[in-house]
Amino acid sequence: MKRISPSRLFYLLLTCILCCVVSFSISTSQISLSVNYPSIDHLFIGDIDFTLSSNQNLIFILTITSTQRTKVRIKATVDIELSSGISYTSATRLRTLPIAIPALPNRKTITNLDIGTNSPFKTDQYYFNSDAENTVRTQMLSSGKLPAGTYMFNLWLTDSVGNDIAGTEQMVPIMIKNITRVDLLSPPDESEIQMLFPFFQWTYDSDS
């Protein structure tokens, strides 16, 4: 029977202990995701097409917190339900490349403006349903704004491999109402205005 030297035995025991410590550290790591978002009354195609870098609003602000240094990916989908009754689930989908979360501070703040082709955090998976894209582009206003409806941004985290991290799901709902008709109430149409600073009153209809 081959004997193991004391130094060799000590090295093997130390390696086992270190492996156990690393394994324990990984298993007890906690990662959370919080989201803040401003009130938005319009969207552009670049807000749901992350391959574009123009006409983008600030839609969401993500704060990723971890108890230790790690890497995560952000996954997002956009569900579209237009006021015309047409709807698309996961009209767009994306997944970022791994994002490093430092140990100190143990958090990172990322906005939708940071994600995309020409942004700091690149994507390795992206999809835009061709039917959904054609529909919204066809119904877009001359100003470039998307048609009225509800646009739901679904956000969550995965580990560096791509496994979903439970408890990190967040949603950002955006409801758009586009004005389709404006009627002047006062002063009456074609009336003479004697005031230097007249007061106008009108009513409007929206397409939602």
Short mmCIF file of C-alpha atoms in Angstrom, two decimals:
data_model
loop_
_atom_site.label_atom_id
_atom_site.label_comp_id
_atom_site.label_asym_id
_atom_site.label_seq_id
_atom_site.Cartn_x
_atom_site.Cartn_y
_atom_site.Cartn_z
CA MET A 1 0.00 0.00 0.00
CA LYS A 2 1.40 3.37 -1.08
CA ARG A 3 1.91 5.82 1.77
CA ILE A 4 1.01 9.52 1.44
CA SER A 5 3.52 11.98 2.85
CA PRO A 6 2.31 14.41 5.59
CA SER A 7 2.86 17.43 3.31
CA ARG A 8 0.84 15.81 0.53
CA LEU A 9 -1.94 14.90 2.97
CA PHE A 10 -2.01 18.47 4.30
CA TYR A 11 -2.31 19.84 0.75
CA LEU A 12 -5.22 17.53 -0.05
CA LEU A 13 -7.06 18.47 3.15
CA LEU A 14 -6.52 22.20 2.49
CA THR A 15 -7.86 21.82 -1.05
CA CYS A 16 -11.01 20.09 0.22
CA ILE A 17 -11.60 22.80 2.82
CA LEU A 18 -11.21 25.57 0.24
CA CYS A 19 -13.61 23.83 -2.13
CA CYS A 20 -16.19 23.55 0.64
CA VAL A 21 -15.80 27.24 1.52
CA VAL A 22 -16.21 28.31 -2.12
CA SER A 23 -19.22 26.05 -2.54
CA PHE A 24 -20.83 27.43 0.62
CA SER A 25 -20.18 31.01 -0.50
CA ILE A 26 -21.84 30.46 -3.86
CA SER A 27 -24.87 28.72 -2.38
CA THR A 28 -25.53 31.53 0.13
CA SER A 29 -25.11 34.38 -2.37
CA GLN A 30 -28.25 36.50 -2.65
CA ILE A 31 -29.08 38.59 -5.72
CA SER A 32 -31.96 41.02 -5.97
CA LEU A 33 -33.35 43.31 -8.65
CA SER A 34 -35.33 46.50 -8.11
CA VAL A 35 -36.77 48.83 -10.72
CA ASN A 36 -37.84 52.46 -10.92
CA TYR A 37 -39.47 54.07 -13.92
CA PRO A 38 -40.75 57.54 -14.86
CA SER A 39 -44.16 58.37 -16.25
CA ILE A 40 -44.09 58.19 -20.07
CA ASP A 41 -46.85 59.31 -22.46
CA HIS A 42 -45.23 58.25 -25.72
CA LEU A 43 -42.83 55.68 -27.14
CA PHE A 44 -40.64 55.48 -30.24
CA ILE A 45 -39.61 52.39 -32.15
CA GLY A 46 -36.13 52.67 -30.63
CA ASP A 47 -37.67 52.17 -27.18
CA ILE A 48 -38.68 48.59 -27.99
CA ASP A 49 -36.07 47.82 -30.66
CA PHE A 50 -32.82 47.60 -28.71
CA THR A 51 -30.74 47.39 -31.90
CA LEU A 52 -31.49 51.07 -32.53
CA SER A 53 -29.86 53.94 -30.64
CA SER A 54 -32.11 56.82 -31.68
CA ASN A 55 -35.33 58.23 -30.22
CA GLN A 56 -34.99 56.41 -26.92
CA ASN A 57 -36.77 57.43 -23.73
CA LEU A 58 -35.58 56.61 -20.24
CA ILE A 59 -37.97 53.75 -19.54
CA PHE A 60 -36.53 51.91 -16.54
CA ILE A 61 -33.71 52.12 -14.00
CA LEU A 62 -32.53 48.78 -12.66
CA THR A 63 -30.56 48.31 -9.45
CA ILE A 64 -28.86 44.92 -9.10
CA THR A 65 -27.65 44.02 -5.61
CA SER A 66 -25.56 41.00 -4.63
CA THR A 67 -24.05 39.81 -1.37
CA GLN A 68 -20.82 39.03 -3.18
CA ARG A 69 -18.95 39.66 -6.39
CA THR A 70 -20.68 37.87 -9.25
CA LYS A 71 -21.83 38.07 -12.87
CA VAL A 72 -25.43 38.17 -14.06
CA ARG A 73 -27.35 38.66 -17.27
CA ILE A 74 -30.42 40.83 -17.82
CA LYS A 75 -33.30 39.31 -19.76
CA ALA A 76 -36.20 41.37 -21.06
CA THR A 77 -39.33 40.91 -23.13
CA VAL A 78 -41.90 43.42 -24.33
CA ASP A 79 -45.57 42.44 -24.58
CA ILE A 80 -47.66 44.66 -26.87
CA GLU A 81 -51.43 45.09 -26.70
CA LEU A 82 -52.60 47.76 -29.14
CA SER A 83 -55.85 49.70 -28.70
CA SER A 84 -56.99 48.21 -32.02
CA GLY A 85 -57.16 44.81 -30.28
CA ILE A 86 -54.00 43.32 -31.81
CA SER A 87 -51.60 41.86 -29.25
CA TYR A 88 -48.18 40.21 -29.28
CA THR A 89 -46.64 38.32 -26.36
CA SER A 90 -42.86 38.69 -26.15
CA ALA A 91 -42.83 40.85 -29.27
CA THR A 92 -39.21 41.60 -28.50
CA ARG A 93 -36.78 39.50 -26.44
CA LEU A 94 -33.21 40.09 -25.41
CA ARG A 95 -30.48 38.79 -23.14
CA THR A 96 -27.32 40.67 -22.29
CA LEU A 97 -23.81 39.39 -22.04
CA PRO A 98 -22.65 38.72 -18.44
CA ILE A 99 -22.47 41.88 -16.33
CA ALA A 100 -20.00 42.04 -13.45
CA ILE A 101 -21.39 43.07 -10.06
CA PRO A 102 -18.48 44.33 -7.91
CA ALA A 103 -17.95 43.37 -4.28
CA LEU A 104 -17.77 46.99 -3.11
CA PRO A 105 -20.15 48.55 -3.72
CA ASN A 106 -22.15 45.37 -4.09
CA ARG A 107 -24.60 46.89 -6.56
CA LYS A 108 -24.87 48.19 -10.10
CA THR A 109 -27.39 50.58 -11.63
CA ILE A 110 -28.36 50.10 -15.27
CA THR A 111 -30.98 51.83 -17.44
CA ASN A 112 -32.52 50.76 -20.73
CA LEU A 113 -30.26 53.35 -22.40
CA ASP A 114 -27.25 51.26 -21.30
CA ILE A 115 -28.45 48.14 -23.12
CA GLY A 116 -28.19 47.49 -26.84
CA THR A 117 -25.99 47.41 -29.89
CA ASN A 118 -24.21 50.72 -29.36
CA SER A 119 -24.44 50.76 -25.56
CA PRO A 120 -22.10 49.70 -22.73
CA PHE A 121 -23.92 46.39 -22.12
CA LYS A 122 -24.16 44.31 -25.29
CA THR A 123 -26.72 41.63 -26.05
CA ASP A 124 -25.94 38.07 -27.12
CA GLN A 125 -29.57 37.18 -27.86
CA TYR A 126 -32.13 39.44 -29.51
CA TYR A 127 -35.42 38.89 -31.34
CA PHE A 128 -38.13 41.19 -32.72
CA ASN A 129 -41.27 39.45 -33.98
CA SER A 130 -41.52 40.47 -37.64
CA ASP A 131 -45.34 40.63 -37.57
CA ALA A 132 -45.27 42.86 -34.48
CA GLU A 133 -42.62 45.10 -35.99
CA ASN A 134 -44.54 45.49 -39.25
CA THR A 135 -47.76 46.26 -37.36
CA VAL A 136 -46.34 48.97 -35.11
CA ARG A 137 -44.35 50.51 -37.95
CA THR A 138 -47.47 50.62 -40.14
CA GLN A 139 -49.53 52.25 -37.40
CA MET A 140 -46.84 54.66 -36.23
CA LEU A 141 -47.77 58.34 -36.26
CA SER A 142 -46.06 60.75 -38.65
CA SER A 143 -44.10 61.99 -35.62
CA GLY A 144 -42.57 58.52 -35.26
CA LYS A 145 -44.49 57.73 -32.06
CA LEU A 146 -45.79 54.19 -31.54
CA PRO A 147 -49.55 53.55 -31.74
CA ALA A 148 -51.75 53.69 -28.66
CA GLY A 149 -51.87 50.65 -26.44
CA THR A 150 -50.16 48.95 -23.51
CA TYR A 151 -46.47 48.07 -23.70
CA MET A 152 -45.35 45.78 -20.88
CA PHE A 153 -41.61 45.48 -20.21
CA ASN A 154 -40.81 42.24 -18.34
CA LEU A 155 -37.37 42.14 -16.72
CA TRP A 156 -35.44 39.54 -14.74
CA LEU A 157 -31.93 38.24 -14.06
CA THR A 158 -30.11 35.03 -14.90
CA ASP A 159 -26.74 33.76 -13.75
CA SER A 160 -23.75 33.96 -16.09
CA VAL A 161 -24.72 30.63 -17.68
CA GLY A 162 -28.31 31.67 -18.37
CA ASN A 163 -30.30 30.05 -15.55
CA ASP A 164 -33.12 32.27 -14.28
CA ILE A 165 -32.62 33.72 -10.79
CA ALA A 166 -35.83 33.30 -8.82
CA GLY A 167 -37.36 36.37 -7.23
CA THR A 168 -35.86 38.90 -9.63
CA GLU A 169 -38.88 39.36 -11.90
CA GLN A 170 -40.01 42.98 -12.45
CA MET A 171 -42.57 44.62 -14.75
CA VAL A 172 -42.78 48.13 -16.23
CA PRO A 173 -46.22 48.90 -17.72
CA ILE A 174 -46.55 51.80 -20.16
CA MET A 175 -49.96 52.89 -21.45
CA ILE A 176 -49.97 55.15 -24.50
CA LYS A 177 -52.91 57.33 -25.61
CA ASN A 178 -52.40 59.22 -28.85
CA ILE A 179 -54.57 62.22 -29.67
CA THR A 180 -56.48 61.72 -32.93
CA ARG A 181 -58.80 64.75 -32.98
CA VAL A 182 -58.80 68.23 -31.42
CA ASP A 183 -61.93 70.46 -31.36
CA LEU A 184 -61.72 74.14 -30.45
CA LEU A 185 -64.37 75.14 -27.88
CA SER A 186 -63.53 78.81 -27.39
CA PRO A 187 -63.14 81.31 -28.81
CA PRO A 188 -65.53 80.29 -31.61
CA ASP A 189 -64.03 79.34 -34.94
CA GLU A 190 -63.33 82.32 -37.25
CA SER A 191 -64.25 84.82 -34.52
CA GLU A 192 -62.35 88.09 -34.02
CA ILE A 193 -59.96 88.15 -31.10
CA GLN A 194 -59.46 91.52 -29.41
CA MET A 195 -57.32 90.28 -26.51
CA LEU A 196 -53.55 90.44 -26.63
CA PHE A 197 -53.26 87.13 -24.78
CA PRO A 198 -56.40 85.12 -25.59
CA PHE A 199 -57.42 82.02 -23.66
CA PHE A 200 -58.06 78.94 -25.79
CA GLN A 201 -60.12 75.96 -24.70
CA TRP A 202 -60.44 72.68 -26.59
CA THR A 203 -61.40 69.05 -26.27
CA TYR A 204 -59.76 66.02 -27.82
CA ASP A 205 -60.30 62.33 -28.55
CA SER A 206 -57.63 59.66 -28.33
CA ASP A 207 -57.28 56.42 -30.27
CA SER A 208 -57.39 54.24 -27.17
#
